PDB file of C-alpha atoms in Angstrom:
ATOM      1  CA  UNK G   1     150.580 -68.181-121.747  1.00 66.00           C
ATOM      2  CA  UNK G   2     153.883 -69.909-122.611  1.00 65.00           C
ATOM      3  CA  UNK G   3     153.740 -68.446-126.141  1.00 69.00           C
ATOM      4  CA  UNK G   4     154.647 -64.997-124.785  1.00 69.00           C
ATOM      5  CA  UNK G   5     158.254 -63.819-124.899  1.00 67.00           C
ATOM      6  CA  UNK G   6     160.634 -66.386-123.418  1.00 68.00           C
ATOM      7  CA  UNK G   7     163.171 -65.759-120.705  1.00 67.00           C
ATOM      8  CA  UNK G   8     166.322 -63.972-121.866  1.00 73.00           C
ATOM      9  CA  UNK G   9     169.454 -65.594-120.505  1.00 75.00           C
ATOM     10  CA  UNK G  10     172.933 -64.476-121.509  1.00 79.00           C
ATOM     11  CA  UNK G  11     174.995 -67.526-120.661  1.00 79.00           C
ATOM     12  CA  UNK G  12     176.687 -70.410-122.419  1.00 82.00           C
ATOM     13  CA  UNK G  13     176.639 -72.695-119.386  1.00 85.00           C
ATOM     14  CA  UNK G  14     174.395 -75.713-119.891  1.00 84.00           C
ATOM     15  CA  UNK G  15     173.290 -75.826-116.244  1.00 82.00           C
ATOM     16  CA  UNK G  16     172.330 -72.155-116.237  1.00 79.00           C
ATOM     17  CA  UNK G  17     170.390 -72.549-119.476  1.00 76.00           C
ATOM     18  CA  UNK G  18     168.611 -75.656-118.188  1.00 76.00           C
ATOM     19  CA  UNK G  19     167.509 -73.823-115.027  1.00 76.00           C
ATOM     20  CA  UNK G  20     166.900 -70.285-116.305  1.00 78.00           C
ATOM     21  CA  UNK G  21     166.131 -70.903-119.970  1.00 76.00           C
ATOM     22  CA  UNK G  22     162.398 -71.321-119.343  1.00 76.00           C
ATOM     23  CA  UNK G  23     159.916 -68.648-118.379  1.00 75.00           C
ATOM     24  CA  UNK G  24     157.805 -68.829-115.240  1.00 75.00           C
ATOM     25  CA  UNK G  25     154.797 -69.646-117.441  1.00 75.00           C
ATOM     26  CA  UNK G  26     156.609 -72.568-119.057  1.00 76.00           C
ATOM     27  CA  UNK G  27     157.633 -73.958-115.662  1.00 76.00           C
ATOM     28  CA  UNK G  28     154.129 -73.670-114.225  1.00 77.00           C
ATOM     29  CA  UNK G  29     152.560 -75.231-117.317  1.00 76.00           C
ATOM     30  CA  UNK G  30     155.024 -78.118-117.127  1.00 74.00           C
ATOM     31  CA  UNK G  31     154.283 -78.835-113.458  1.00 73.00           C
ATOM     32  CA  UNK G  32     150.528 -78.337-113.554  1.00 70.00           C
ATOM     33  CA  UNK G  33     149.999 -79.794-117.005  1.00 70.00           C
ATOM     34  CA  UNK G  34     147.576 -76.943-117.669  1.00 72.00           C
ATOM     35  CA  UNK G  35     148.148 -74.283-120.265  1.00 73.00           C
ATOM     36  CA  UNK G  36     146.010 -71.239-120.928  1.00 75.00           C
ATOM     37  CA  UNK G  37     146.671 -69.384-124.137  1.00 81.00           C
ATOM     38  CA  UNK G  38     146.008 -65.797-124.988  1.00 85.00           C
ATOM     39  CA  UNK G  39     142.988 -65.641-127.293  1.00 92.00           C
ATOM     40  CA  UNK G  40     142.664 -61.905-127.917  1.00 94.00           C
ATOM     41  CA  UNK G  41     145.380 -59.311-128.422  1.00 94.00           C
ATOM     42  CA  UNK G  42     144.985 -55.570-127.838  1.00 93.00           C
ATOM     43  CA  UNK G  43     148.264 -54.001-128.987  1.00 89.00           C
ATOM     44  CA  UNK G  44     149.397 -55.070-132.443  1.00 90.00           C
ATOM     45  CA  UNK G  45     148.079 -53.859-135.748  1.00 89.00           C
ATOM     46  CA  UNK G  46     146.200 -56.752-137.419  1.00 91.00           C
ATOM     47  CA  UNK G  47     148.803 -56.907-140.201  1.00 88.00           C
ATOM     48  CA  UNK G  48     151.474 -57.579-137.575  1.00 90.00           C
ATOM     49  CA  UNK G  49     149.428 -59.962-135.394  1.00 93.00           C
ATOM     50  CA  UNK G  50     148.774 -62.316-138.332  1.00 94.00           C
ATOM     51  CA  UNK G  51     152.192 -63.934-137.963  1.00 92.00           C
ATOM     52  CA  UNK G  52     152.116 -64.771-134.232  1.00 91.00           C
ATOM     53  CA  UNK G  53     148.485 -65.839-134.535  1.00 94.00           C
ATOM     54  CA  UNK G  54     149.196 -68.376-137.253  1.00 94.00           C
ATOM     55  CA  UNK G  55     152.707 -69.437-136.175  1.00 92.00           C
ATOM     56  CA  UNK G  56     152.287 -69.681-132.393  1.00 88.00           C
ATOM     57  CA  UNK G  57     148.540 -69.932-131.836  1.00 92.00           C
ATOM     58  CA  UNK G  58     147.291 -71.975-134.776  1.00 92.00           C
ATOM     59  CA  UNK G  59     145.200 -69.028-136.014  1.00 95.00           C
ATOM     60  CA  UNK G  60     143.282 -68.813-132.726  1.00 94.00           C
ATOM     61  CA  UNK G  61     144.662 -65.441-131.577  1.00 94.00           C
ATOM     62  CA  UNK G  62     142.099 -62.793-132.528  1.00 96.00           C
ATOM     63  CA  UNK G  63     142.380 -59.022-132.729  1.00 96.00           C
ATOM     64  CA  UNK G  64     140.436 -56.869-130.292  1.00 95.00           C
ATOM     65  CA  UNK G  65     137.991 -54.317-131.651  1.00 94.00           C
ATOM     66  CA  UNK G  66     140.397 -51.700-130.269  1.00 92.00           C
ATOM     67  CA  UNK G  67     143.054 -52.501-132.902  1.00 91.00           C
ATOM     68  CA  UNK G  68     140.657 -52.962-135.812  1.00 90.00           C
ATOM     69  CA  UNK G  69     139.081 -49.487-135.575  1.00 88.00           C
ATOM     70  CA  UNK G  70     140.159 -46.877-138.117  1.00 80.00           C
ATOM     71  CA  UNK G  71     141.168 -44.588-135.254  1.00 81.00           C
ATOM     72  CA  UNK G  72     143.834 -47.114-134.163  1.00 81.00           C
ATOM     73  CA  UNK G  73     145.587 -46.974-137.532  1.00 77.00           C
ATOM     74  CA  UNK G  74     147.810 -43.904-138.002  1.00 78.00           C
ATOM     75  CA  UNK G  75     147.049 -41.796-141.067  1.00 79.00           C
ATOM     76  CA  UNK G  76     150.358 -42.676-142.726  1.00 78.00           C
ATOM     77  CA  UNK G  77     149.398 -46.374-142.781  1.00 78.00           C
ATOM     78  CA  UNK G  78     146.615 -45.393-145.185  1.00 75.00           C
ATOM     79  CA  UNK G  79     149.113 -43.733-147.541  1.00 72.00           C
ATOM     80  CA  UNK G  80     147.746 -43.879-151.090  1.00 61.00           C
ATOM     81  CA  UNK G  81     150.973 -45.346-152.462  1.00 70.00           C
ATOM     82  CA  UNK G  82     151.164 -48.009-149.699  1.00 72.00           C
ATOM     83  CA  UNK G  83     154.637 -46.812-148.694  1.00 79.00           C
ATOM     84  CA  UNK G  84     154.152 -46.748-144.927  1.00 80.00           C
ATOM     85  CA  UNK G  85     152.085 -49.677-143.739  1.00 80.00           C
ATOM     86  CA  UNK G  86     152.250 -51.079-140.210  1.00 82.00           C
ATOM     87  CA  UNK G  87     154.988 -53.447-141.336  1.00 79.00           C
ATOM     88  CA  UNK G  88     157.052 -52.701-144.430  1.00 80.00           C
ATOM     89  CA  UNK G  89     159.863 -54.703-145.971  1.00 80.00           C
ATOM     90  CA  UNK G  90     162.265 -53.000-148.363  1.00 81.00           C
ATOM     91  CA  UNK G  91     164.264 -55.513-150.375  1.00 83.00           C
ATOM     92  CA  UNK G  92     167.798 -54.208-150.887  1.00 82.00           C
ATOM     93  CA  UNK G  93     169.277 -57.529-151.975  1.00 81.00           C
ATOM     94  CA  UNK G  94     169.597 -56.401-155.601  1.00 81.00           C
ATOM     95  CA  UNK G  95     171.396 -53.174-154.707  1.00 79.00           C
ATOM     96  CA  UNK G  96     175.121 -52.706-154.857  1.00 75.00           C
ATOM     97  CA  UNK G  97     175.215 -51.914-151.164  1.00 77.00           C
ATOM     98  CA  UNK G  98     177.554 -53.763-148.918  1.00 81.00           C
ATOM     99  CA  UNK G  99     177.991 -54.317-145.249  1.00 85.00           C
ATOM    100  CA  UNK G 100     181.193 -53.467-143.504  1.00 85.00           C
ATOM    101  CA  UNK G 101     182.422 -54.604-140.123  1.00 88.00           C
ATOM    102  CA  UNK G 102     183.572 -51.953-137.665  1.00 83.00           C
ATOM    103  CA  UNK G 103     186.351 -52.151-135.074  1.00 84.00           C
ATOM    104  CA  UNK G 104     183.904 -53.478-132.490  1.00 87.00           C
ATOM    105  CA  UNK G 105     183.023 -56.320-134.923  1.00 84.00           C
ATOM    106  CA  UNK G 106     179.521 -54.946-135.463  1.00 88.00           C
ATOM    107  CA  UNK G 107     178.010 -54.639-138.952  1.00 89.00           C
ATOM    108  CA  UNK G 108     176.640 -51.591-140.713  1.00 89.00           C
ATOM    109  CA  UNK G 109     175.362 -50.813-144.172  1.00 90.00           C
ATOM    110  CA  UNK G 110     175.494 -47.163-145.252  1.00 89.00           C
ATOM    111  CA  UNK G 111     173.071 -47.670-148.148  1.00 90.00           C
ATOM    112  CA  UNK G 112     170.418 -49.269-145.943  1.00 91.00           C
ATOM    113  CA  UNK G 113     170.908 -46.564-143.291  1.00 92.00           C
ATOM    114  CA  UNK G 114     170.339 -43.894-145.958  1.00 92.00           C
ATOM    115  CA  UNK G 115     167.072 -45.572-146.993  1.00 91.00           C
ATOM    116  CA  UNK G 116     165.902 -45.574-143.367  1.00 91.00           C
ATOM    117  CA  UNK G 117     166.759 -41.881-143.054  1.00 92.00           C
ATOM    118  CA  UNK G 118     164.919 -40.976-146.259  1.00 92.00           C
ATOM    119  CA  UNK G 119     161.823 -42.836-145.057  1.00 90.00           C
ATOM    120  CA  UNK G 120     161.953 -41.153-141.634  1.00 90.00           C
ATOM    121  CA  UNK G 121     162.383 -37.692-143.159  1.00 91.00           C
ATOM    122  CA  UNK G 122     159.495 -38.291-145.566  1.00 89.00           C
ATOM    123  CA  UNK G 123     157.212 -39.472-142.765  1.00 87.00           C
ATOM    124  CA  UNK G 124     158.013 -36.466-140.573  1.00 86.00           C
ATOM    125  CA  UNK G 125     157.680 -34.029-143.504  1.00 87.00           C
ATOM    126  CA  UNK G 126     154.411 -35.380-144.903  1.00 85.00           C
ATOM    127  CA  UNK G 127     152.732 -36.351-141.625  1.00 83.00           C
ATOM    128  CA  UNK G 128     154.117 -33.774-139.196  1.00 78.00           C
ATOM    129  CA  UNK G 129     150.697 -33.097-137.619  1.00 79.00           C
ATOM    130  CA  UNK G 130     150.112 -36.746-136.721  1.00 78.00           C
ATOM    131  CA  UNK G 131     153.356 -36.920-134.689  1.00 75.00           C
ATOM    132  CA  UNK G 132     154.270 -40.399-135.937  1.00 74.00           C
ATOM    133  CA  UNK G 133     155.652 -42.996-133.566  1.00 77.00           C
ATOM    134  CA  UNK G 134     158.101 -45.160-135.491  1.00 81.00           C
ATOM    135  CA  UNK G 135     160.426 -48.002-134.554  1.00 83.00           C
ATOM    136  CA  UNK G 136     163.533 -48.863-136.528  1.00 86.00           C
ATOM    137  CA  UNK G 137     164.863 -52.275-135.555  1.00 86.00           C
ATOM    138  CA  UNK G 138     168.391 -53.402-136.267  1.00 87.00           C
ATOM    139  CA  UNK G 139     170.449 -55.981-134.369  1.00 86.00           C
ATOM    140  CA  UNK G 140     173.754 -54.230-135.100  1.00 89.00           C
ATOM    141  CA  UNK G 141     175.215 -51.621-132.741  1.00 90.00           C
ATOM    142  CA  UNK G 142     177.113 -49.933-135.599  1.00 92.00           C
ATOM    143  CA  UNK G 143     173.972 -49.685-137.713  1.00 93.00           C
ATOM    144  CA  UNK G 144     172.176 -48.059-134.765  1.00 91.00           C
ATOM    145  CA  UNK G 145     175.027 -45.509-134.510  1.00 91.00           C
ATOM    146  CA  UNK G 146     174.959 -44.864-138.257  1.00 91.00           C
ATOM    147  CA  UNK G 147     171.208 -44.217-138.256  1.00 92.00           C
ATOM    148  CA  UNK G 148     171.347 -42.178-135.012  1.00 89.00           C
ATOM    149  CA  UNK G 149     174.075 -39.948-136.467  1.00 90.00           C
ATOM    150  CA  UNK G 150     171.988 -39.405-139.589  1.00 91.00           C
ATOM    151  CA  UNK G 151     168.917 -38.575-137.515  1.00 89.00           C
ATOM    152  CA  UNK G 152     170.932 -36.055-135.487  1.00 87.00           C
ATOM    153  CA  UNK G 153     172.131 -34.413-138.708  1.00 88.00           C
ATOM    154  CA  UNK G 154     168.654 -34.183-140.285  1.00 88.00           C
ATOM    155  CA  UNK G 155     167.028 -30.985-139.007  1.00 84.00           C
ATOM    156  CA  UNK G 156     163.466 -32.330-139.357  1.00 84.00           C
ATOM    157  CA  UNK G 157     164.323 -35.338-137.155  1.00 83.00           C
ATOM    158  CA  UNK G 158     166.467 -33.671-134.508  1.00 74.00           C
ATOM    159  CA  UNK G 159     165.206 -34.349-131.001  1.00 71.00           C
ATOM    160  CA  UNK G 160     162.559 -36.861-132.154  1.00 68.00           C
ATOM    161  CA  UNK G 161     164.272 -40.153-131.375  1.00 65.00           C
ATOM    162  CA  UNK G 162     165.796 -42.304-128.709  1.00 67.00           C
ATOM    163  CA  UNK G 163     167.727 -45.526-128.938  1.00 62.00           C
ATOM    164  CA  UNK G 164     167.139 -48.555-126.779  1.00 60.00           C
TER     165      UNK G 164
END
C-alpha cells in the first residue's frame, strides 16, 4: 500500500532523494504497475481515521469492528462536556501567548505548554482508574522540554510519561 508512511530521508542531495525518497511499496508498484490499497484499518479511532480515509483513500478505507466497539473507546472520550475526544484541537490564536526562540533555535510557547499540562493533570485526576494513554505531539524540541519539565513538576503526572 503506497499510501502508508513514506520513506524518511534526511538529506538535501538530489541524487539521494531520487534514489531513497520512495518507499519499497512505491518502487514495487511503479515497476509492477499493480497497487493494492489497504481497505480496512484496525488501529485508529474512527474520528481520526476519517481524514486518511477521505484524503488518501477516496473514502474507501473502512474501520474494523474492533475500533468501532464501545470497549475500544476510553472512558474519557465519552466525557459529558466533550473535552477529551480522540482528537481535540484547542485554538489559542486569539490568546496573548507568544512563541519564543531558544538558543538552539527551537520554538516554545509557555502558554500553550501550560494548557497541555492542565489537560494532562485533569485527565489523570478525573480518570485515574482508566490509566489513560495520551500522546502530546509537538515538532519543537524546546516545547517538548517545556512540557516534560512541567510534567516532572506535577506530582500527579510524575513517572507517567516518556518522550520520543
